Amino acid sequence: MAEPAWMQEVRALVGKEYGRVYAWDPVNAPMIRQWCELMGTEVPTDEAGKVLAPPAMLQVWCMEGPVANNYPPGSTTENPYEALKLIEAQGFPSVVAVNSELTFERYLREGEKLYYTTRLDNVGEEKTTGLGTGYFVTLIMSYFSIGTHNGQDEKVGELLFRVFKFRPANPIKPATDAPAAAPKAIPRSAPGISDDTRFFWEGARAGKLLIQRCKGCNTLRHPPGPVCPHCHSFEWDTVEASGLGTVYSFVVMHYPEVPPFEYPNPVGLIELDEGTRLIAQIVGIKSSEVQIGQRVQVEFNTFNDGELTLPQFRPVAA
């Protein structure tokens, strides 16, 4: 059975090699160390003790970073996935990765600069699987080190990447005309409450900012704990703070954006007038206007349908 004309257009792309995608940075020790720490492995070295890059890091060096498709100047603007786009346009919208195979020629060393090229290696015949009917598409990325082999670029590894582009066997039914239910609000995480901290959260529910006080030496302490760090007494009571203080220090969270918080999200280290400090969200002010030394006042706000009360701090009106 003859294939449709559109598939002939796809197959005409097989063997096409797309331009270079360069690495932002040379192979470097900080990235190697951090990668090894996350993977729980030792940093490899050669006989002279110089740092080597673990082979499995091959893809890392040419990734664009947190901003999609942000590649260094000189990188190709060609789309190596154009075959997938052509197949998708014919009613095969879904995709799943099925193979990822790395091969390595040698270890990489500090200072090497890499790039890779992509080749459309194969588009299989139409197949029917449990997922649906579609085509297996294989791409091969070849990685090169610039000018390291007698001044010539040297191939250092290869990635085979295969996906299945398919029409789902059980597609999701379109939504009916019935009004959609409102999305459920994501709650704030509740604090871990222990015998040492219960007084603080019960006080917050009552609109009181309670600080733990040592009965042996009258030292205030926060966060709460079972023993005084100064005189080591286990005896303690609480004092109700005025709720007034100053911004001792602060950070502004931008990324990652985690629901249900709004961003930018200023979080302050507040020094209370009583002398102790605590961490809390700063509200009622733009993050760009928060300043160290700024006077603030506590306010108690409820979340999670009234189940959670948090002390937050708002700038004191001039």
PDB file of C-alpha atoms in Angstrom:
ATOM      1  CA  MET A   1       0.000   0.000   0.000  1.00  0.00           C
ATOM      2  CA  ALA A   2       1.494   3.305  -1.105  1.00  0.00           C
ATOM      3  CA  GLU A   3       2.237   5.851   1.564  1.00  0.00           C
ATOM      4  CA  PRO A   4       0.509   9.240   1.424  1.00  0.00           C
ATOM      5  CA  ALA A   5       2.278  12.122  -0.239  1.00  0.00           C
ATOM      6  CA  TRP A   6       2.838  13.907   3.063  1.00  0.00           C
ATOM      7  CA  MET A   7       4.843  10.934   4.382  1.00  0.00           C
ATOM      8  CA  GLN A   8       7.047  11.068   1.298  1.00  0.00           C
ATOM      9  CA  GLU A   9       7.826  14.649   2.288  1.00  0.00           C
ATOM     10  CA  VAL A  10       8.792  13.432   5.762  1.00  0.00           C
ATOM     11  CA  ARG A  11      10.996  10.649   4.420  1.00  0.00           C
ATOM     12  CA  ALA A  12      12.787  13.113   2.173  1.00  0.00           C
ATOM     13  CA  LEU A  13      14.203  14.630   5.360  1.00  0.00           C
ATOM     14  CA  VAL A  14      15.843  11.368   6.489  1.00  0.00           C
ATOM     15  CA  GLY A  15      19.617  11.840   6.515  1.00  0.00           C
ATOM     16  CA  LYS A  16      19.366  15.614   6.826  1.00  0.00           C
ATOM     17  CA  GLU A  17      21.944  17.051   9.211  1.00  0.00           C
ATOM     18  CA  TYR A  18      21.103  20.217  11.077  1.00  0.00           C
ATOM     19  CA  GLY A  19      23.547  22.904  12.108  1.00  0.00           C
ATOM     20  CA  ARG A  20      25.609  23.284  15.239  1.00  0.00           C
ATOM     21  CA  VAL A  21      24.317  23.983  18.726  1.00  0.00           C
ATOM     22  CA  TYR A  22      27.141  25.397  20.852  1.00  0.00           C
ATOM     23  CA  ALA A  23      27.742  25.136  24.582  1.00  0.00           C
ATOM     24  CA  TRP A  24      27.441  28.302  26.633  1.00  0.00           C
ATOM     25  CA  ASP A  25      30.453  27.434  28.778  1.00  0.00           C
ATOM     26  CA  PRO A  26      33.584  25.303  28.524  1.00  0.00           C
ATOM     27  CA  VAL A  27      33.772  22.068  30.478  1.00  0.00           C
ATOM     28  CA  ASN A  28      34.390  23.299  34.024  1.00  0.00           C
ATOM     29  CA  ALA A  29      35.039  21.953  37.500  1.00  0.00           C
ATOM     30  CA  PRO A  30      32.132  23.678  39.346  1.00  0.00           C
ATOM     31  CA  MET A  31      29.496  22.085  37.106  1.00  0.00           C
ATOM     32  CA  ILE A  32      31.242  18.710  37.350  1.00  0.00           C
ATOM     33  CA  ARG A  33      31.360  18.925  41.138  1.00  0.00           C
ATOM     34  CA  GLN A  34      27.699  19.916  41.469  1.00  0.00           C
ATOM     35  CA  TRP A  35      26.581  17.204  39.039  1.00  0.00           C
ATOM     36  CA  CYS A  36      28.587  14.571  40.936  1.00  0.00           C
ATOM     37  CA  GLU A  37      27.159  15.735  44.265  1.00  0.00           C
ATOM     38  CA  LEU A  38      23.597  15.385  42.960  1.00  0.00           C
ATOM     39  CA  MET A  39      24.322  11.967  41.502  1.00  0.00           C
ATOM     40  CA  GLY A  40      26.150  10.799  44.621  1.00  0.00           C
ATOM     41  CA  THR A  41      29.378   9.934  42.821  1.00  0.00           C
ATOM     42  CA  GLU A  42      33.011  10.964  43.079  1.00  0.00           C
ATOM     43  CA  VAL A  43      34.564  13.537  40.755  1.00  0.00           C
ATOM     44  CA  PRO A  44      36.755  11.556  38.298  1.00  0.00           C
ATOM     45  CA  THR A  45      40.380  12.546  37.749  1.00  0.00           C
ATOM     46  CA  ASP A  46      43.180  11.434  35.456  1.00  0.00           C
ATOM     47  CA  GLU A  47      46.582  10.026  36.491  1.00  0.00           C
ATOM     48  CA  ALA A  48      47.878  13.557  37.124  1.00  0.00           C
ATOM     49  CA  GLY A  49      44.932  14.400  39.383  1.00  0.00           C
ATOM     50  CA  LYS A  50      43.251  16.744  36.866  1.00  0.00           C
ATOM     51  CA  VAL A  51      39.445  16.864  36.881  1.00  0.00           C
ATOM     52  CA  LEU A  52      37.569  14.889  34.221  1.00  0.00           C
ATOM     53  CA  ALA A  53      33.901  15.150  33.291  1.00  0.00           C
ATOM     54  CA  PRO A  54      31.765  12.056  33.919  1.00  0.00           C
ATOM     55  CA  PRO A  55      30.770  10.687  30.486  1.00  0.00           C
ATOM     56  CA  ALA A  56      27.065  10.769  31.369  1.00  0.00           C
ATOM     57  CA  MET A  57      27.305  14.592  31.566  1.00  0.00           C
ATOM     58  CA  LEU A  58      27.689  14.765  27.779  1.00  0.00           C
ATOM     59  CA  GLN A  59      24.260  16.346  27.179  1.00  0.00           C
ATOM     60  CA  VAL A  60      24.670  18.826  30.019  1.00  0.00           C
ATOM     61  CA  TRP A  61      27.285  20.995  28.330  1.00  0.00           C
ATOM     62  CA  CYS A  62      25.122  22.046  25.371  1.00  0.00           C
ATOM     63  CA  MET A  63      21.810  22.525  27.173  1.00  0.00           C
ATOM     64  CA  GLU A  64      20.198  25.935  26.853  1.00  0.00           C
ATOM     65  CA  GLY A  65      19.543  26.494  30.580  1.00  0.00           C
ATOM     66  CA  PRO A  66      16.307  27.536  32.312  1.00  0.00           C
ATOM     67  CA  VAL A  67      15.208  29.701  29.342  1.00  0.00           C
ATOM     68  CA  ALA A  68      13.938  27.510  26.509  1.00  0.00           C
ATOM     69  CA  ASN A  69      15.852  27.694  23.214  1.00  0.00           C
ATOM     70  CA  ASN A  70      18.329  30.240  24.585  1.00  0.00           C
ATOM     71  CA  TYR A  71      21.472  29.079  22.796  1.00  0.00           C
ATOM     72  CA  PRO A  72      24.784  30.922  22.326  1.00  0.00           C
ATOM     73  CA  PRO A  73      25.446  33.139  19.291  1.00  0.00           C
ATOM     74  CA  GLY A  74      26.412  31.107  16.247  1.00  0.00           C
ATOM     75  CA  SER A  75      24.093  28.221  17.060  1.00  0.00           C
ATOM     76  CA  THR A  76      21.740  27.058  14.328  1.00  0.00           C
ATOM     77  CA  THR A  77      18.184  28.350  14.163  1.00  0.00           C
ATOM     78  CA  GLU A  78      17.036  25.277  12.234  1.00  0.00           C
ATOM     79  CA  ASN A  79      14.409  23.083  13.879  1.00  0.00           C
ATOM     80  CA  PRO A  80      15.708  19.487  13.999  1.00  0.00           C
ATOM     81  CA  TYR A  81      12.211  18.317  14.938  1.00  0.00           C
ATOM     82  CA  GLU A  82      10.544  19.469  11.712  1.00  0.00           C
ATOM     83  CA  ALA A  83       9.726  15.850  10.791  1.00  0.00           C
ATOM     84  CA  LEU A  84       7.756  15.516  14.023  1.00  0.00           C
ATOM     85  CA  LYS A  85       5.854  18.694  13.195  1.00  0.00           C
ATOM     86  CA  LEU A  86       4.931  17.362   9.756  1.00  0.00           C
ATOM     87  CA  ILE A  87       3.660  14.090  11.259  1.00  0.00           C
ATOM     88  CA  GLU A  88       1.742  15.950  13.955  1.00  0.00           C
ATOM     89  CA  ALA A  89      -0.028  18.075  11.337  1.00  0.00           C
ATOM     90  CA  GLN A  90      -1.517  14.863   9.875  1.00  0.00           C
ATOM     91  CA  GLY A  91      -3.381  13.929  13.048  1.00  0.00           C
ATOM     92  CA  PHE A  92      -0.667  12.319  15.186  1.00  0.00           C
ATOM     93  CA  PRO A  93      -0.552  14.781  18.107  1.00  0.00           C
ATOM     94  CA  SER A  94       0.973  12.706  20.897  1.00  0.00           C
ATOM     95  CA  VAL A  95       4.605  11.864  21.539  1.00  0.00           C
ATOM     96  CA  VAL A  96       6.471   9.623  23.950  1.00  0.00           C
ATOM     97  CA  ALA A  97      10.215   9.027  24.255  1.00  0.00           C
ATOM     98  CA  VAL A  98      11.134   5.353  23.879  1.00  0.00           C
ATOM     99  CA  ASN A  99      14.944   5.267  23.571  1.00  0.00           C
ATOM    100  CA  SER A 100      17.859   7.386  24.738  1.00  0.00           C
ATOM    101  CA  GLU A 101      21.277   5.840  24.166  1.00  0.00           C
ATOM    102  CA  LEU A 102      24.575   7.592  24.883  1.00  0.00           C
ATOM    103  CA  THR A 103      27.942   6.471  23.553  1.00  0.00           C
ATOM    104  CA  PHE A 104      31.275   8.037  24.485  1.00  0.00           C
ATOM    105  CA  GLU A 105      34.615   8.254  22.730  1.00  0.00           C
ATOM    106  CA  ARG A 106      36.607   9.507  25.731  1.00  0.00           C
ATOM    107  CA  TYR A 107      36.485  11.562  28.919  1.00  0.00           C
ATOM    108  CA  LEU A 108      36.173  15.328  28.583  1.00  0.00           C
ATOM    109  CA  ARG A 109      38.654  17.636  30.316  1.00  0.00           C
ATOM    110  CA  GLU A 110      38.380  21.096  31.810  1.00  0.00           C
ATOM    111  CA  GLY A 111      38.466  23.909  29.262  1.00  0.00           C
ATOM    112  CA  GLU A 112      37.095  21.987  26.258  1.00  0.00           C
ATOM    113  CA  LYS A 113      34.311  23.730  24.342  1.00  0.00           C
ATOM    114  CA  LEU A 114      31.620  21.572  22.720  1.00  0.00           C
ATOM    115  CA  TYR A 115      28.912  21.667  20.100  1.00  0.00           C
ATOM    116  CA  TYR A 116      26.580  19.084  18.644  1.00  0.00           C
ATOM    117  CA  THR A 117      24.811  18.506  15.350  1.00  0.00           C
ATOM    118  CA  THR A 118      21.558  16.614  14.808  1.00  0.00           C
ATOM    119  CA  ARG A 119      20.747  14.133  12.040  1.00  0.00           C
ATOM    120  CA  LEU A 120      17.333  12.678  11.272  1.00  0.00           C
ATOM    121  CA  ASP A 121      18.362   9.036  11.158  1.00  0.00           C
ATOM    122  CA  ASN A 122      15.158   7.123  10.532  1.00  0.00           C
ATOM    123  CA  VAL A 123      11.374   7.289  10.281  1.00  0.00           C
ATOM    124  CA  GLY A 124       9.820   3.843  10.724  1.00  0.00           C
ATOM    125  CA  GLU A 125       6.800   2.321   9.061  1.00  0.00           C
ATOM    126  CA  GLU A 126       3.394   2.985  10.560  1.00  0.00           C
ATOM    127  CA  LYS A 127       2.970   0.896  13.710  1.00  0.00           C
ATOM    128  CA  THR A 128       0.046   0.159  16.003  1.00  0.00           C
ATOM    129  CA  THR A 129       0.858  -0.181  19.700  1.00  0.00           C
ATOM    130  CA  GLY A 130      -1.074  -0.119  22.948  1.00  0.00           C
ATOM    131  CA  LEU A 131      -0.691   3.661  22.980  1.00  0.00           C
ATOM    132  CA  GLY A 132      -2.016   4.130  19.474  1.00  0.00           C
ATOM    133  CA  THR A 133      -0.967   4.219  15.829  1.00  0.00           C
ATOM    134  CA  GLY A 134       2.012   6.235  14.649  1.00  0.00           C
ATOM    135  CA  TYR A 135       5.661   6.372  13.639  1.00  0.00           C
ATOM    136  CA  PHE A 136       8.959   5.784  15.430  1.00  0.00           C
ATOM    137  CA  VAL A 137      11.340   8.672  14.673  1.00  0.00           C
ATOM    138  CA  THR A 138      15.063   8.410  15.434  1.00  0.00           C
ATOM    139  CA  LEU A 139      17.421  11.371  15.808  1.00  0.00           C
ATOM    140  CA  ILE A 140      21.178  11.209  16.392  1.00  0.00           C
ATOM    141  CA  MET A 141      23.080  14.031  18.064  1.00  0.00           C
ATOM    142  CA  SER A 142      26.856  13.954  17.522  1.00  0.00           C
ATOM    143  CA  TYR A 143      29.007  15.863  20.015  1.00  0.00           C
ATOM    144  CA  PHE A 144      32.341  17.463  19.090  1.00  0.00           C
ATOM    145  CA  SER A 145      35.162  19.139  21.002  1.00  0.00           C
ATOM    146  CA  ILE A 146      36.435  22.221  19.182  1.00  0.00           C
ATOM    147  CA  GLY A 147      40.040  22.143  17.920  1.00  0.00           C
ATOM    148  CA  THR A 148      41.384  19.464  20.292  1.00  0.00           C
ATOM    149  CA  HIS A 149      42.665  16.902  17.757  1.00  0.00           C
ATOM    150  CA  ASN A 150      45.632  18.429  15.920  1.00  0.00           C
ATOM    151  CA  GLY A 151      43.672  21.654  15.675  1.00  0.00           C
ATOM    152  CA  GLN A 152      40.629  19.853  14.268  1.00  0.00           C
ATOM    153  CA  ASP A 153      37.255  19.264  15.892  1.00  0.00           C
ATOM    154  CA  GLU A 154      37.079  15.827  17.518  1.00  0.00           C
ATOM    155  CA  LYS A 155      33.976  13.696  17.958  1.00  0.00           C
ATOM    156  CA  VAL A 156      33.619  12.843  21.657  1.00  0.00           C
ATOM    157  CA  GLY A 157      30.220  11.162  21.891  1.00  0.00           C
ATOM    158  CA  GLU A 158      26.809  10.511  20.432  1.00  0.00           C
ATOM    159  CA  LEU A 159      23.194  10.477  21.594  1.00  0.00           C
ATOM    160  CA  LEU A 160      20.537   8.362  19.898  1.00  0.00           C
ATOM    161  CA  PHE A 161      17.078   9.703  20.717  1.00  0.00           C
ATOM    162  CA  ARG A 162      13.945   7.879  19.524  1.00  0.00           C
ATOM    163  CA  VAL A 163      10.333   8.933  19.995  1.00  0.00           C
ATOM    164  CA  PHE A 164       6.953   7.525  19.013  1.00  0.00           C
ATOM    165  CA  LYS A 165       4.695  10.093  17.347  1.00  0.00           C
ATOM    166  CA  PHE A 166       1.171   8.702  17.450  1.00  0.00           C
ATOM    167  CA  ARG A 167      -2.596   9.066  17.309  1.00  0.00           C
ATOM    168  CA  PRO A 168      -3.865   7.917  20.743  1.00  0.00           C
ATOM    169  CA  ALA A 169      -5.878   4.705  20.864  1.00  0.00           C
ATOM    170  CA  ASN A 170      -8.005   6.174  23.659  1.00  0.00           C
ATOM    171  CA  PRO A 171      -8.084   9.928  23.102  1.00  0.00           C
ATOM    172  CA  ILE A 172      -9.365  12.179  25.843  1.00  0.00           C
ATOM    173  CA  LYS A 173     -12.955  13.154  25.148  1.00  0.00           C
ATOM    174  CA  PRO A 174     -13.548  16.863  24.647  1.00  0.00           C
ATOM    175  CA  ALA A 175     -15.145  18.711  27.491  1.00  0.00           C
ATOM    176  CA  THR A 176     -18.940  19.071  27.439  1.00  0.00           C
ATOM    177  CA  ASP A 177     -20.744  22.384  27.410  1.00  0.00           C
ATOM    178  CA  ALA A 178     -21.457  22.015  31.122  1.00  0.00           C
ATOM    179  CA  PRO A 179     -19.732  24.714  33.193  1.00  0.00           C
ATOM    180  CA  ALA A 180     -16.400  23.527  34.478  1.00  0.00           C
ATOM    181  CA  ALA A 181     -15.937  23.256  38.194  1.00  0.00           C
ATOM    182  CA  ALA A 182     -13.759  25.950  39.672  1.00  0.00           C
ATOM    183  CA  PRO A 183     -10.214  24.690  40.220  1.00  0.00           C
ATOM    184  CA  LYS A 184      -9.530  23.786  43.816  1.00  0.00           C
ATOM    185  CA  ALA A 185      -7.274  26.284  45.499  1.00  0.00           C
ATOM    186  CA  ILE A 186      -3.873  24.920  46.439  1.00  0.00           C
ATOM    187  CA  PRO A 187      -3.465  25.186  50.225  1.00  0.00           C
ATOM    188  CA  ARG A 188      -0.429  26.468  52.041  1.00  0.00           C
ATOM    189  CA  SER A 189       1.703  23.813  53.679  1.00  0.00           C
ATOM    190  CA  ALA A 190       0.858  23.458  57.368  1.00  0.00           C
ATOM    191  CA  PRO A 191       3.715  23.808  59.855  1.00  0.00           C
ATOM    192  CA  GLY A 192       5.031  20.839  61.776  1.00  0.00           C
ATOM    193  CA  ILE A 193       3.706  21.291  65.320  1.00  0.00           C
ATOM    194  CA  SER A 194       5.406  19.701  68.335  1.00  0.00           C
ATOM    195  CA  ASP A 195       5.164  20.111  72.108  1.00  0.00           C
ATOM    196  CA  ASP A 196       7.905  22.734  71.814  1.00  0.00           C
ATOM    197  CA  THR A 197       6.127  24.877  69.212  1.00  0.00           C
ATOM    198  CA  ARG A 198       2.420  24.331  69.935  1.00  0.00           C
ATOM    199  CA  PHE A 199       2.182  27.472  72.082  1.00  0.00           C
ATOM    200  CA  PHE A 200       3.383  29.633  69.170  1.00  0.00           C
ATOM    201  CA  TRP A 201       0.727  28.441  66.722  1.00  0.00           C
ATOM    202  CA  GLU A 202      -2.059  28.479  69.303  1.00  0.00           C
ATOM    203  CA  GLY A 203      -1.038  32.033  70.132  1.00  0.00           C
ATOM    204  CA  ALA A 204      -1.179  33.007  66.452  1.00  0.00           C
ATOM    205  CA  ARG A 205      -4.738  31.646  66.211  1.00  0.00           C
ATOM    206  CA  ALA A 206      -5.616  33.890  69.151  1.00  0.00           C
ATOM    207  CA  GLY A 207      -3.942  36.913  67.524  1.00  0.00           C
ATOM    208  CA  LYS A 208      -0.936  36.878  69.854  1.00  0.00           C
ATOM    209  CA  LEU A 209       2.751  36.799  68.939  1.00  0.00           C
ATOM    210  CA  LEU A 210       4.197  34.638  71.724  1.00  0.00           C
ATOM    211  CA  ILE A 211       7.949  34.281  72.217  1.00  0.00           C
ATOM    212  CA  GLN A 212       9.555  31.600  74.357  1.00  0.00           C
ATOM    213  CA  ARG A 213      11.408  32.877  77.456  1.00  0.00           C
ATOM    214  CA  CYS A 214      13.839  31.023  79.676  1.00  0.00           C
ATOM    215  CA  LYS A 215      12.715  31.094  83.332  1.00  0.00           C
ATOM    216  CA  GLY A 216      16.306  30.659  84.460  1.00  0.00           C
ATOM    217  CA  CYS A 217      17.948  33.664  82.769  1.00  0.00           C
ATOM    218  CA  ASN A 218      14.985  35.424  81.043  1.00  0.00           C
ATOM    219  CA  THR A 219      16.580  35.002  77.593  1.00  0.00           C
ATOM    220  CA  LEU A 220      14.115  35.098  74.722  1.00  0.00           C
ATOM    221  CA  ARG A 221      14.561  32.481  72.029  1.00  0.00           C
ATOM    222  CA  HIS A 222      13.072  31.755  68.640  1.00  0.00           C
ATOM    223  CA  PRO A 223      12.584  29.295  67.079  1.00  0.00           C
ATOM    224  CA  PRO A 224      11.323  27.544  70.206  1.00  0.00           C
ATOM    225  CA  GLY A 225      13.259  24.678  71.733  1.00  0.00           C
ATOM    226  CA  PRO A 226      13.231  22.470  74.825  1.00  0.00           C
ATOM    227  CA  VAL A 227      16.342  23.941  76.469  1.00  0.00           C
ATOM    228  CA  CYS A 228      17.906  27.389  76.851  1.00  0.00           C
ATOM    229  CA  PRO A 229      21.068  27.694  74.723  1.00  0.00           C
ATOM    230  CA  HIS A 230      22.562  30.139  77.282  1.00  0.00           C
ATOM    231  CA  CYS A 231      22.013  28.620  80.750  1.00  0.00           C
ATOM    232  CA  HIS A 232      20.721  25.184  79.651  1.00  0.00           C
ATOM    233  CA  SER A 233      17.591  25.415  81.758  1.00  0.00           C
ATOM    234  CA  PHE A 234      14.600  23.319  80.748  1.00  0.00           C
ATOM    235  CA  GLU A 235      12.188  25.718  82.454  1.00  0.00           C
ATOM    236  CA  TRP A 236      10.438  28.239  80.237  1.00  0.00           C
ATOM    237  CA  ASP A 237       7.351  30.348  79.787  1.00  0.00           C
ATOM    238  CA  THR A 238       6.213  32.825  77.119  1.00  0.00           C
ATOM    239  CA  VAL A 239       5.952  36.553  76.703  1.00  0.00           C
ATOM    240  CA  GLU A 240       3.564  38.305  74.327  1.00  0.00           C
ATOM    241  CA  ALA A 241       5.536  40.510  71.957  1.00  0.00           C
ATOM    242  CA  SER A 242       4.248  43.895  70.899  1.00  0.00           C
ATOM    243  CA  GLY A 243       4.469  42.798  67.272  1.00  0.00           C
ATOM    244  CA  LEU A 244       6.583  45.810  66.346  1.00  0.00           C
ATOM    245  CA  GLY A 245      10.023  45.384  64.837  1.00  0.00           C
ATOM    246  CA  THR A 246      12.387  46.194  61.993  1.00  0.00           C
ATOM    247  CA  VAL A 247      13.507  44.402  58.860  1.00  0.00           C
ATOM    248  CA  TYR A 248      16.915  43.034  59.876  1.00  0.00           C
ATOM    249  CA  SER A 249      17.414  41.318  56.496  1.00  0.00           C
ATOM    250  CA  PHE A 250      15.284  39.979  53.656  1.00  0.00           C
ATOM    251  CA  VAL A 251      15.240  38.001  50.429  1.00  0.00           C
ATOM    252  CA  VAL A 252      12.885  38.216  47.457  1.00  0.00           C
ATOM    253  CA  MET A 253      11.876  34.866  45.993  1.00  0.00           C
ATOM    254  CA  HIS A 254      11.461  34.961  42.209  1.00  0.00           C
ATOM    255  CA  TYR A 255      11.947  31.368  41.064  1.00  0.00           C
ATOM    256  CA  PRO A 256      10.762  28.638  41.194  1.00  0.00           C
ATOM    257  CA  GLU A 257       7.183  29.891  41.448  1.00  0.00           C
ATOM    258  CA  VAL A 258       5.461  27.524  43.857  1.00  0.00           C
ATOM    259  CA  PRO A 259       1.676  27.759  44.382  1.00  0.00           C
ATOM    260  CA  PRO A 260      -0.082  29.264  46.232  1.00  0.00           C
ATOM    261  CA  PHE A 261       2.407  32.111  46.757  1.00  0.00           C
ATOM    262  CA  GLU A 262       2.435  35.239  44.617  1.00  0.00           C
ATOM    263  CA  TYR A 263       5.734  36.368  43.112  1.00  0.00           C
ATOM    264  CA  PRO A 264       8.003  38.235  43.615  1.00  0.00           C
ATOM    265  CA  ASN A 265       7.677  37.078  47.233  1.00  0.00           C
ATOM    266  CA  PRO A 266       9.536  39.111  49.916  1.00  0.00           C
ATOM    267  CA  VAL A 267      10.494  37.134  53.026  1.00  0.00           C
ATOM    268  CA  GLY A 268      12.003  39.033  55.938  1.00  0.00           C
ATOM    269  CA  LEU A 269      14.133  38.312  58.970  1.00  0.00           C
ATOM    270  CA  ILE A 270      12.291  40.524  61.454  1.00  0.00           C
ATOM    271  CA  GLU A 271      14.007  41.806  64.584  1.00  0.00           C
ATOM    272  CA  LEU A 272      11.301  42.360  67.180  1.00  0.00           C
ATOM    273  CA  ASP A 273      11.531  45.280  69.595  1.00  0.00           C
ATOM    274  CA  GLU A 274      11.896  42.678  72.354  1.00  0.00           C
ATOM    275  CA  GLY A 275      15.238  41.641  70.804  1.00  0.00           C
ATOM    276  CA  THR A 276      14.637  38.278  69.193  1.00  0.00           C
ATOM    277  CA  ARG A 277      14.198  37.582  65.493  1.00  0.00           C
ATOM    278  CA  LEU A 278      11.858  35.488  63.369  1.00  0.00           C
ATOM    279  CA  ILE A 279      11.269  34.812  59.685  1.00  0.00           C
ATOM    280  CA  ALA A 280       7.985  35.834  58.107  1.00  0.00           C
ATOM    281  CA  GLN A 281       6.441  36.982  54.853  1.00  0.00           C
ATOM    282  CA  ILE A 282       6.316  40.740  54.276  1.00  0.00           C
ATOM    283  CA  VAL A 283       2.974  41.951  52.913  1.00  0.00           C
ATOM    284  CA  GLY A 284       1.394  45.196  51.820  1.00  0.00           C
ATOM    285  CA  ILE A 285       4.442  46.482  49.951  1.00  0.00           C
ATOM    286  CA  LYS A 286       6.152  45.963  46.600  1.00  0.00           C
ATOM    287  CA  SER A 287       9.203  43.742  46.861  1.00  0.00           C
ATOM    288  CA  SER A 288      11.316  46.518  45.303  1.00  0.00           C
ATOM    289  CA  GLU A 289      10.378  48.867  48.171  1.00  0.00           C
ATOM    290  CA  VAL A 290      11.415  46.642  51.085  1.00  0.00           C
ATOM    291  CA  GLN A 291      14.393  48.096  52.954  1.00  0.00           C
ATOM    292  CA  ILE A 292      16.619  46.944  55.779  1.00  0.00           C
ATOM    293  CA  GLY A 293      15.764  48.889  58.922  1.00  0.00           C
ATOM    294  CA  GLN A 294      12.155  49.428  57.837  1.00  0.00           C
ATOM    295  CA  ARG A 295       9.640  49.468  60.685  1.00  0.00           C
ATOM    296  CA  VAL A 296       7.007  46.725  60.490  1.00  0.00           C
ATOM    297  CA  GLN A 297       4.010  45.523  62.484  1.00  0.00           C
ATOM    298  CA  VAL A 298       2.705  41.973  62.804  1.00  0.00           C
ATOM    299  CA  GLU A 299      -0.712  41.007  61.482  1.00  0.00           C
ATOM    300  CA  PHE A 300      -2.365  37.608  61.661  1.00  0.00           C
ATOM    301  CA  ASN A 301      -3.858  36.244  58.444  1.00  0.00           C
ATOM    302  CA  THR A 302      -5.791  33.020  57.943  1.00  0.00           C
ATOM    303  CA  PHE A 303      -5.401  30.541  55.083  1.00  0.00           C
ATOM    304  CA  ASN A 304      -6.704  27.127  54.017  1.00  0.00           C
ATOM    305  CA  ASP A 305     -10.334  28.019  54.806  1.00  0.00           C
ATOM    306  CA  GLY A 306      -9.426  29.274  58.254  1.00  0.00           C
ATOM    307  CA  GLU A 307      -7.448  26.214  59.303  1.00  0.00           C
ATOM    308  CA  LEU A 308      -4.074  27.993  59.279  1.00  0.00           C
ATOM    309  CA  THR A 309      -3.125  31.310  60.889  1.00  0.00           C
ATOM    310  CA  LEU A 310       0.242  32.882  60.080  1.00  0.00           C
ATOM    311  CA  PRO A 311       1.972  35.948  61.508  1.00  0.00           C
ATOM    312  CA  GLN A 312       2.976  38.242  58.648  1.00  0.00           C
ATOM    313  CA  PHE A 313       4.518  41.698  58.774  1.00  0.00           C
ATOM    314  CA  ARG A 314       3.336  44.909  57.151  1.00  0.00           C
ATOM    315  CA  PRO A 315       5.257  48.211  57.015  1.00  0.00           C
ATOM    316  CA  VAL A 316       4.190  50.665  59.699  1.00  0.00           C
ATOM    317  CA  ALA A 317       2.456  53.693  58.178  1.00  0.00           C
ATOM    318  CA  ALA A 318       4.510  56.873  58.440  1.00  0.00           C
TER     319      ALA A 318
END
